Amino acid sequence: MNEPSSLTSRVTDLLCEALQIDPPPAEMDLIAAGLLDSIGFMHLFAAMETEFGIGVTAADLSPDRFRSVERIAAFVSAKQEQAGPQAESAETAVLTDPRTGRERRRVAVSGVREVAAAVAECRAAAAGWAAHTPRERARRLLRLADLVEERSAEYVAAEQAGTGKPAAEAAGEVEQCADLLRFYAGALRTGRSPAPGGFLPGRESWVRWEPLGVVGVIVPWNYPLMMAAWRIGPALAAGNTVVLKPALTTPDTALLLARDAAAALGPGVLLTVPGDRDTGRLLVESDVDAVAFTGSETGGRDVVARAGLRRVSLELGGNCPAVVLPDAPPDTCQGLVAAATYNAGQSCASPARVITLRENYEQTVEGLAKAMAERRAGVDFGPLNNADQAARYDRIVARSAARVEHVAPLAPPPGEEDGHWRPGRILADLPADDPAVREEVFAPVLTVQAADDHAEAVALANGVPQALAASVWGARADEVLDLAGQLDAGEVWVNCHLEQTAELPHGGRGASGHGTDMSVLALTEYQRPKTVTARVGRS
């Protein structure tokens, strides 16, 4: 154990290096002096993880703990004493930059103690948050949206660090996060219950919508901030408190959300527990009242098995079809390729399987190949998120029996050649059971299949276990709307793809999970109705 004076000296050196400042007096108020702003906190926490082997958990997010060198030293000392002699070798994860493959930071992996503390803090805050009037909860959610927007540059930088997204994509997703929070601030004030009335003789009845309590939210690495907003927005609006578990590789924006939520919503309303799959399992098995999970089908099945009788909302894989008819609009191939390469194709709702009629098969393959050749990884879209995902891409492509393959160029920026860059690909003339068709590549890859007629096209489209989203491309309203009705998917686009807004619900079927994200319908995922019937007048 370090003596306080030695520890204070180490903390001073760490602050100087992390914040690029001269040594401050031990008792100086670093926040009031403007030395510790939001970005400074982020640098400080990362430096503490590296220097002392301890991480700042959700339960620690109080500015007063870090207001001065003395308080930071006391915090570190308490953490080390709490963890025992092995404190400085506590489990940490090395995070890499997807653009370079190089280490970018280390983060403490939340374990039993951290998860239990976060859930307990949310449990303690649940009654107070639920007791707020809709107007007050809305006011606080609007303040959180304002903070996200005011600090958008910080959020964009954090999102890029974890995902490698181009700045424009990251900025758009930060904007969507703020928009979703504002949407639910308004939606929570609307009525969704049957109108009160005398449904029984001499009785008056009405329905109350009550929060579930504490919701454990687990989100993936492809849209760390936006997927969090899809889940926490309606959960918080409905009156629940939330423990958010981001993916191991992308905790950055989730930590920022927890920090800003503490200021806007109050302590314990939204907490973040960074960690790995075991952290997620601990959260599912903890004292939460419901679980909202976005991720793989395998992960979803594991959540269901561990959650028991508690409420579970799942948004899983997509492997989405796009049916292209002979009279599809001229910009169809460009639209599909743009959607398939957005976020490097790492979206459950991205088009993955293009299905045509035989008469427009060759034309569609050529059009997609031409459009894909103009989309370059490193210029037009970012890298895959991690080494495992890059290996998945390589494995599926290597096993594919496609006899026609068009590969787009790679153009990583100088110095980023070792990142997880993978080119866009068009795979055609392949069997119906090809791995690239049956498995979700989750990358900038489009397969192309031909059908004899509409019925076979629908059969191919519905021929995989996932049923999340789909699109139909054609000119005749009667044909495209009929096909849209036959496709087994929770969301279908006509002559467009991957276009979403907070007002419209999104959710899957089958192996794509169950539950609803976005729209006012999502509020009911995190509430339970209570019918109240009162006797009025004489019997």
XYZ file of C-alpha atoms in Angstrom:
539
model
C 0.000 0.000 0.000
C 1.330 3.405 -0.872
C 1.774 5.975 1.865
C -0.590 8.951 1.346
C 2.267 11.339 0.551
C 3.715 8.976 -2.075
C 0.279 8.316 -3.529
C -0.482 12.042 -3.712
C 2.754 12.572 -5.591
C 1.858 9.809 -8.054
C -1.610 11.277 -8.583
C -0.082 14.718 -9.191
C 2.283 13.283 -11.807
C -0.579 11.397 -13.429
C -2.731 14.538 -13.629
C 0.072 16.554 -15.157
C 0.635 13.927 -17.832
C -3.049 13.192 -18.533
C -4.214 16.818 -18.582
C -1.021 18.448 -19.825
C -0.948 20.881 -16.891
C 1.572 22.157 -14.350
C 1.482 20.500 -10.908
C -1.554 21.874 -9.011
C -1.668 22.343 -5.237
C -2.999 19.220 -3.541
C -6.082 21.039 -2.213
C -6.933 23.017 -5.398
C -10.513 22.619 -6.697
C -9.665 21.193 -10.118
C -13.240 21.455 -11.428
C -13.769 25.059 -10.359
C -10.378 25.949 -11.835
C -11.457 24.521 -15.190
C -8.691 21.916 -15.207
C -11.083 18.949 -15.066
C -13.760 19.337 -17.713
C -15.670 16.491 -19.389
C -12.773 15.556 -21.656
C -10.367 15.843 -18.744
C -12.403 13.320 -16.743
C -12.176 10.873 -19.627
C -8.384 11.245 -19.814
C -8.074 11.006 -16.040
C -10.081 7.781 -15.777
C -8.088 6.168 -18.581
C -4.816 7.183 -16.922
C -5.960 5.829 -13.545
C -6.754 2.477 -15.115
C -3.274 2.296 -16.636
C -1.336 3.657 -13.651
C -3.113 1.988 -10.749
C -4.915 -0.946 -12.374
C -8.274 0.217 -11.046
C -11.273 1.483 -12.926
C -13.936 4.035 -12.175
C -17.237 2.169 -11.967
C -20.802 3.397 -12.113
C -20.953 3.568 -8.340
C -17.963 5.927 -8.274
C -19.297 8.627 -10.617
C -19.464 11.532 -8.214
C -17.519 14.679 -9.193
C -16.675 15.353 -5.538
C -14.462 12.253 -5.483
C -12.189 13.836 -8.094
C -12.369 17.510 -7.187
C -8.780 17.782 -5.902
C -5.511 15.859 -5.904
C -6.070 14.950 -2.262
C -9.527 13.548 -2.982
C -8.320 11.577 -5.994
C -5.502 10.113 -3.889
C -7.995 9.191 -1.171
C -10.226 7.559 -3.787
C -7.345 5.502 -5.186
C -6.275 4.480 -1.690
C -9.810 3.373 -0.802
C -10.098 1.406 -4.028
C -6.819 -0.366 -3.406
C -7.749 -1.148 0.190
C -11.167 -2.404 -0.910
C -9.648 -4.713 -3.522
C -6.832 -5.952 -1.291
C -3.192 -6.641 -2.144
C -3.978 -7.518 -5.758
C -5.623 -4.160 -6.494
C -2.987 -3.038 -8.940
C -3.322 -6.283 -10.933
C -7.135 -6.133 -11.142
C -8.592 -7.387 -14.417
C -8.427 -4.833 -17.175
C -9.176 -5.152 -20.870
C -6.897 -3.776 -23.545
C -8.939 -1.901 -26.141
C -7.639 -1.358 -29.652
C -8.428 1.239 -32.288
C -10.211 -0.556 -35.165
C -8.588 1.843 -37.614
C -5.025 0.923 -36.647
C -5.210 -2.282 -34.632
C -3.114 -0.603 -31.942
C -3.879 -0.251 -28.243
C -5.834 2.892 -27.458
C -6.773 2.512 -23.779
C -7.434 0.050 -20.987
C -10.665 -0.324 -19.104
C -11.508 -2.085 -15.854
C -13.801 -5.081 -16.341
C -16.761 -4.856 -13.955
C -17.164 -7.926 -11.799
C -19.556 -9.177 -9.155
C -18.931 -6.283 -6.776
C -19.271 -3.528 -9.395
C -22.413 -4.973 -10.964
C -24.061 -5.517 -7.583
C -23.176 -1.968 -6.492
C -24.607 -0.435 -9.656
C -27.844 -2.430 -9.427
C -28.195 -1.550 -5.742
C -27.692 2.137 -6.478
C -30.283 2.038 -9.256
C -32.654 0.160 -6.949
C -32.271 2.859 -4.316
C -32.998 5.569 -6.879
C -35.915 3.760 -8.568
C -38.735 4.931 -6.298
C -37.690 8.569 -6.495
C -37.334 8.517 -10.286
C -40.697 6.774 -10.749
C -42.355 9.258 -8.396
C -41.520 12.209 -10.638
C -44.415 13.517 -12.656
C -44.201 12.899 -16.400
C -43.479 16.580 -16.833
C -40.477 16.419 -14.488
C -39.068 13.245 -16.021
C -39.487 14.833 -19.453
C -37.691 17.987 -18.308
C -34.722 15.962 -17.087
C -34.560 13.835 -20.225
C -34.552 17.013 -22.281
C -31.637 18.274 -20.213
C -29.742 15.033 -20.896
C -30.421 15.483 -24.616
C -29.080 19.030 -24.368
C -25.885 17.798 -22.696
C -25.324 15.181 -25.399
C -25.787 17.860 -28.023
C -23.650 20.460 -26.240
C -20.848 17.935 -25.863
C -21.358 16.353 -29.266
C -17.706 16.785 -30.265
C -16.658 14.719 -27.267
C -19.264 12.062 -28.021
C -18.233 11.907 -31.671
C -14.564 11.491 -30.729
C -15.427 8.750 -28.238
C -17.647 6.952 -30.749
C -14.945 7.095 -33.396
C -12.312 5.806 -30.979
C -14.296 2.662 -30.260
C -15.810 1.965 -33.662
C -13.610 3.651 -36.268
C -16.681 5.194 -37.903
C -16.176 8.154 -40.223
C -16.842 11.453 -38.466
C -20.038 12.084 -40.432
C -21.529 8.727 -39.392
C -20.583 9.215 -35.746
C -21.971 12.765 -35.735
C -25.250 11.574 -37.231
C -25.628 8.919 -34.554
C -24.929 11.388 -31.745
C -27.627 13.611 -33.245
C -30.019 10.646 -33.351
C -29.299 9.886 -29.705
C -30.310 13.413 -28.679
C -33.375 13.227 -30.928
C -34.511 9.919 -29.406
C -34.195 11.270 -25.879
C -36.267 14.289 -26.863
C -38.847 12.079 -28.568
C -39.356 9.998 -25.423
C -39.463 13.097 -23.262
C -42.601 13.991 -25.231
C -43.951 10.472 -25.710
C -44.058 9.737 -21.998
C -46.607 12.531 -21.580
C -49.104 10.983 -24.027
C -51.886 8.616 -23.016
C -51.687 4.982 -24.144
C -54.393 3.405 -21.973
C -58.051 2.671 -22.692
C -60.133 5.656 -21.740
C -61.536 5.476 -18.208
C -65.165 4.525 -18.154
C -68.012 2.543 -16.668
C -67.281 -0.861 -18.169
C -69.125 -2.658 -15.328
C -72.474 -1.733 -13.699
C -71.945 0.712 -10.848
C -68.188 0.679 -11.360
C -65.592 3.062 -12.767
C -62.377 1.618 -14.196
C -59.072 2.914 -15.480
C -55.594 1.617 -16.299
C -52.323 2.719 -14.713
C -49.022 2.105 -16.505
C -46.309 1.440 -13.925
C -42.524 1.054 -14.384
C -40.921 -2.348 -13.986
C -38.201 -1.055 -11.640
C -34.539 -1.561 -12.575
C -33.774 -2.498 -16.182
C -30.500 -4.097 -17.241
C -29.602 -2.913 -20.744
C -26.928 -4.700 -22.796
C -25.928 -3.161 -26.118
C -23.481 -4.196 -28.883
C -20.435 -2.600 -30.436
C -21.861 -1.699 -33.857
C -23.891 1.319 -32.666
C -22.740 1.832 -29.053
C -24.487 5.157 -28.490
C -27.520 4.808 -30.740
C -28.450 1.310 -29.514
C -28.105 2.590 -25.957
C -30.475 5.464 -26.766
C -33.000 3.074 -28.338
C -33.124 1.173 -25.047
C -32.557 3.723 -22.304
C -34.856 6.339 -23.874
C -38.146 4.481 -23.381
C -36.944 2.697 -20.233
C -36.132 5.962 -18.452
C -39.207 7.721 -19.812
C -41.387 4.902 -18.480
C -40.033 5.569 -14.983
C -37.362 2.867 -14.658
C -33.758 3.255 -13.600
C -31.175 1.633 -15.863
C -27.864 -0.197 -15.561
C -26.203 -0.034 -18.989
C -23.608 -2.632 -20.033
C -21.833 -1.630 -23.256
C -19.818 -4.016 -25.399
C -16.287 -4.631 -24.156
C -14.700 -2.885 -27.158
C -16.893 0.244 -27.068
C -17.535 1.542 -23.520
C -16.568 5.141 -24.306
C -19.895 6.819 -25.041
C -21.724 4.751 -22.420
C -19.397 6.165 -19.774
C -20.094 9.673 -21.060
C -23.848 9.007 -20.883
C -23.577 7.872 -17.268
C -21.599 10.988 -16.386
C -24.079 13.338 -18.046
C -27.091 11.417 -16.748
C -25.858 11.906 -13.187
C -25.999 15.670 -13.764
C -29.252 15.754 -15.748
C -31.359 12.966 -14.256
C -29.947 12.595 -10.764
C -27.673 10.041 -9.080
C -28.376 6.371 -9.634
C -30.881 6.801 -12.474
C -28.555 5.662 -15.276
C -25.297 3.862 -14.487
C -22.769 2.145 -16.736
C -20.831 -1.055 -15.994
C -18.101 -1.619 -18.603
C -17.072 -5.203 -19.075
C -17.093 -8.409 -21.073
C -19.649 -11.168 -21.643
C -19.275 -12.358 -18.074
C -20.186 -8.856 -16.892
C -23.319 -9.063 -19.023
C -24.208 -12.432 -17.564
C -23.736 -11.060 -14.055
C -26.115 -8.201 -14.898
C -28.780 -10.546 -16.283
C -28.574 -12.712 -13.171
C -28.565 -9.745 -10.774
C -31.482 -8.125 -8.995
C -32.872 -6.392 -12.102
C -36.552 -6.509 -13.002
C -36.119 -6.733 -16.775
C -33.415 -7.136 -19.408
C -33.163 -5.409 -22.776
C -30.578 -7.075 -24.990
C -29.346 -6.164 -28.461
C -26.826 -8.537 -29.988
C -26.362 -11.976 -31.501
C -28.869 -14.813 -31.547
C -26.523 -16.890 -29.381
C -26.290 -14.086 -26.856
C -30.072 -13.655 -26.879
C -30.668 -17.321 -26.122
C -28.221 -17.109 -23.232
C -30.048 -14.055 -21.847
C -33.413 -15.823 -22.007
C -32.018 -18.880 -20.228
C -30.578 -16.758 -17.416
C -33.426 -14.244 -17.039
C -36.054 -16.782 -16.052
C -39.513 -15.270 -15.663
C -38.380 -11.665 -15.846
C -39.330 -9.460 -18.782
C -36.864 -9.714 -21.693
C -36.738 -7.598 -24.850
C -34.493 -8.913 -27.639
C -33.222 -7.404 -30.893
C -30.972 -9.971 -32.546
C -29.543 -10.721 -35.997
C -30.927 -9.660 -39.349
C -29.457 -11.213 -42.542
C -31.994 -9.063 -44.359
C -33.311 -9.685 -47.887
C -33.876 -7.093 -50.608
C -36.211 -8.175 -53.423
C -35.373 -6.344 -56.666
C -37.971 -6.516 -59.463
C -37.243 -5.873 -63.168
C -38.845 -2.421 -63.025
C -36.905 -1.297 -59.933
C -35.893 2.395 -59.870
C -32.627 3.308 -61.651
C -30.898 4.130 -58.337
C -31.715 0.758 -56.741
C -28.182 -0.665 -56.859
C -26.653 2.541 -55.516
C -29.206 2.608 -52.700
C -28.575 -1.003 -51.713
C -24.793 -0.626 -51.774
C -24.954 2.579 -49.742
C -27.073 0.805 -47.119
C -24.880 -2.317 -47.182
C -21.701 -0.318 -46.579
C -23.068 2.122 -43.997
C -21.214 1.365 -40.751
C -19.202 -1.156 -42.817
C -22.332 -3.276 -43.086
C -22.362 -3.864 -39.336
C -26.071 -3.331 -38.859
C -28.712 -5.957 -38.154
C -31.056 -4.176 -40.566
C -28.550 -3.751 -43.429
C -29.397 -5.456 -46.724
C -27.444 -8.699 -46.993
C -29.238 -10.910 -49.535
C -30.379 -9.434 -52.862
C -33.056 -11.524 -54.609
C -34.072 -10.823 -58.213
C -36.148 -12.459 -60.908
C -34.117 -14.303 -63.517
C -34.861 -11.698 -66.160
C -33.075 -8.922 -64.238
C -30.442 -11.049 -62.465
C -27.425 -10.253 -64.681
C -28.364 -6.580 -64.859
C -28.613 -6.372 -61.058
C -25.288 -8.146 -60.469
C -23.566 -5.732 -62.860
C -25.247 -2.709 -61.296
C -24.303 -3.765 -57.766
C -20.712 -4.493 -58.827
C -20.392 -1.054 -60.398
C -21.878 0.680 -57.345
C -19.706 -1.315 -54.923
C -16.538 -0.513 -56.893
C -17.137 3.140 -56.070
C -17.310 2.523 -52.299
C -13.890 2.267 -50.680
C -13.202 1.090 -47.152
C -11.101 3.821 -45.584
C -12.734 6.615 -47.551
C -16.465 5.921 -47.773
C -16.901 3.664 -44.758
C -14.954 2.514 -41.733
C -13.280 -0.714 -40.574
C -14.850 -3.735 -38.957
C -14.951 -3.315 -35.212
C -12.593 -5.981 -33.955
C -10.317 -8.865 -34.880
C -13.015 -11.481 -34.257
C -15.399 -9.758 -36.648
C -12.688 -9.460 -39.303
C -11.947 -13.175 -38.909
C -15.652 -13.952 -39.328
C -15.697 -12.025 -42.606
C -12.613 -13.874 -43.829
C -13.978 -17.278 -42.828
C -17.377 -16.896 -44.501
C -15.937 -15.417 -47.687
C -13.345 -18.211 -47.895
C -16.045 -20.892 -47.531
C -18.408 -19.335 -50.055
C -18.924 -21.246 -53.314
C -19.830 -18.084 -55.248
C -18.605 -18.338 -58.835
C -19.003 -14.601 -59.436
C -17.209 -12.257 -57.061
C -16.657 -8.517 -57.314
C -14.295 -6.989 -54.747
C -14.087 -3.242 -54.167
C -10.766 -1.474 -53.521
C -9.330 -0.798 -50.089
C -8.053 2.673 -49.245
C -7.018 2.873 -45.576
C -5.507 6.231 -44.595
C -1.723 6.385 -44.184
C -0.663 4.796 -40.921
C -3.882 2.789 -40.605
C -2.999 -0.129 -42.866
C -3.067 -2.586 -39.935
C -6.670 -1.792 -38.988
C -9.613 -4.149 -39.426
C -10.349 -2.936 -42.963
C -12.329 -5.251 -45.230
C -13.504 -4.415 -48.758
C -17.048 -4.372 -50.042
C -17.988 -7.557 -51.927
C -20.674 -8.779 -54.302
C -21.103 -12.576 -54.333
C -23.288 -14.118 -57.054
C -23.970 -17.454 -58.761
C -23.944 -19.253 -55.431
C -26.080 -22.070 -53.960
C -29.042 -21.372 -51.713
C -27.263 -22.992 -48.766
C -24.026 -21.051 -49.257
C -22.471 -19.878 -45.961
C -22.646 -16.267 -47.167
C -26.412 -16.713 -47.587
C -27.213 -18.754 -44.492
C -24.910 -16.920 -42.075
C -25.037 -13.216 -41.367
C -21.657 -11.876 -42.516
C -22.309 -8.570 -40.720
C -19.971 -6.758 -43.084
C -20.088 -4.901 -46.430
C -21.103 -8.014 -48.394
C -24.121 -8.558 -50.666
C -25.125 -11.925 -52.077
C -27.344 -12.113 -55.197
C -29.827 -14.904 -55.923
C -32.318 -15.403 -58.768
C -35.927 -16.605 -58.522
C -38.326 -17.815 -61.213
C -41.275 -15.779 -59.939
C -42.608 -13.745 -57.033
C -43.494 -16.819 -54.998
C -39.964 -18.197 -55.187
C -38.524 -14.767 -54.413
C -40.614 -14.614 -51.238
C -39.578 -18.181 -50.334
C -35.898 -17.280 -50.692
C -36.376 -14.069 -48.711
C -38.144 -15.910 -45.896
C -35.794 -18.901 -46.092
C -33.484 -17.988 -43.203
C -34.257 -18.080 -39.460
C -33.888 -14.308 -39.004
C -36.838 -12.020 -39.692
C -35.888 -8.472 -38.760
C -36.098 -6.236 -41.826
C -36.390 -6.380 -45.617
C -36.944 -4.210 -48.660
C -38.757 -4.436 -52.008
C -37.723 -2.469 -55.086
C -40.124 -1.970 -58.015
C -42.393 0.478 -59.829
C -45.875 -1.062 -59.550
C -47.544 -0.224 -56.248
C -49.740 -3.336 -56.313
C -46.719 -5.648 -56.762
C -44.370 -4.084 -54.238
C -47.029 -3.702 -51.550
C -48.195 -7.282 -52.055
C -44.618 -8.527 -51.691
C -44.030 -6.288 -48.661
C -47.022 -7.929 -47.002
C -45.696 -11.432 -47.704
C -42.199 -10.848 -46.347
C -41.689 -12.171 -42.820
C -40.030 -9.166 -41.197
C -40.729 -6.627 -38.506
C -39.859 -3.718 -40.799
C -40.117 -3.508 -44.594
C -38.977 -0.665 -46.845
C -40.177 -0.006 -50.387
C -37.633 1.511 -52.803
C -35.345 2.437 -49.909
C -33.549 0.628 -47.108
C -32.220 1.317 -43.606
C -34.217 4.517 -43.120
C -35.547 4.892 -39.590
C -36.956 7.534 -37.281
C -37.959 7.688 -33.643
C -41.671 7.752 -34.507
C -41.658 4.306 -36.190
C -41.318 0.961 -34.388
C -38.498 -1.473 -35.108
C -38.407 -5.084 -33.992
C -37.897 -8.636 -35.175
C -39.481 -12.041 -35.350
C -38.154 -15.587 -35.100
C -34.395 -15.749 -34.580
C -34.282 -11.943 -34.747
C -35.870 -11.761 -31.323
C -38.987 -10.104 -29.991
C -39.854 -6.730 -28.602
C -40.102 -3.217 -29.935
C -37.543 -0.457 -30.212
C -38.485 3.160 -30.940
C -41.950 4.749 -31.275
C -44.466 5.102 -28.462
C -44.947 1.323 -28.603
C -41.513 0.832 -27.055
C -42.712 2.410 -23.808
C -44.829 -0.666 -23.091
C -41.682 -2.824 -23.192
C -40.672 -1.207 -19.914
C -44.065 -0.822 -18.204
C -46.807 -3.050 -16.852
C -50.505 -2.172 -16.812
C -52.572 -2.167 -13.652
C -56.358 -2.077 -13.921
C -58.134 -0.244 -11.117
C -61.892 -0.712 -10.719
C -63.807 1.228 -8.090
C -67.405 0.833 -6.931
C -69.291 4.101 -7.296
C -72.767 4.911 -6.033
C -75.044 2.264 -4.603
C -74.908 -1.395 -5.553
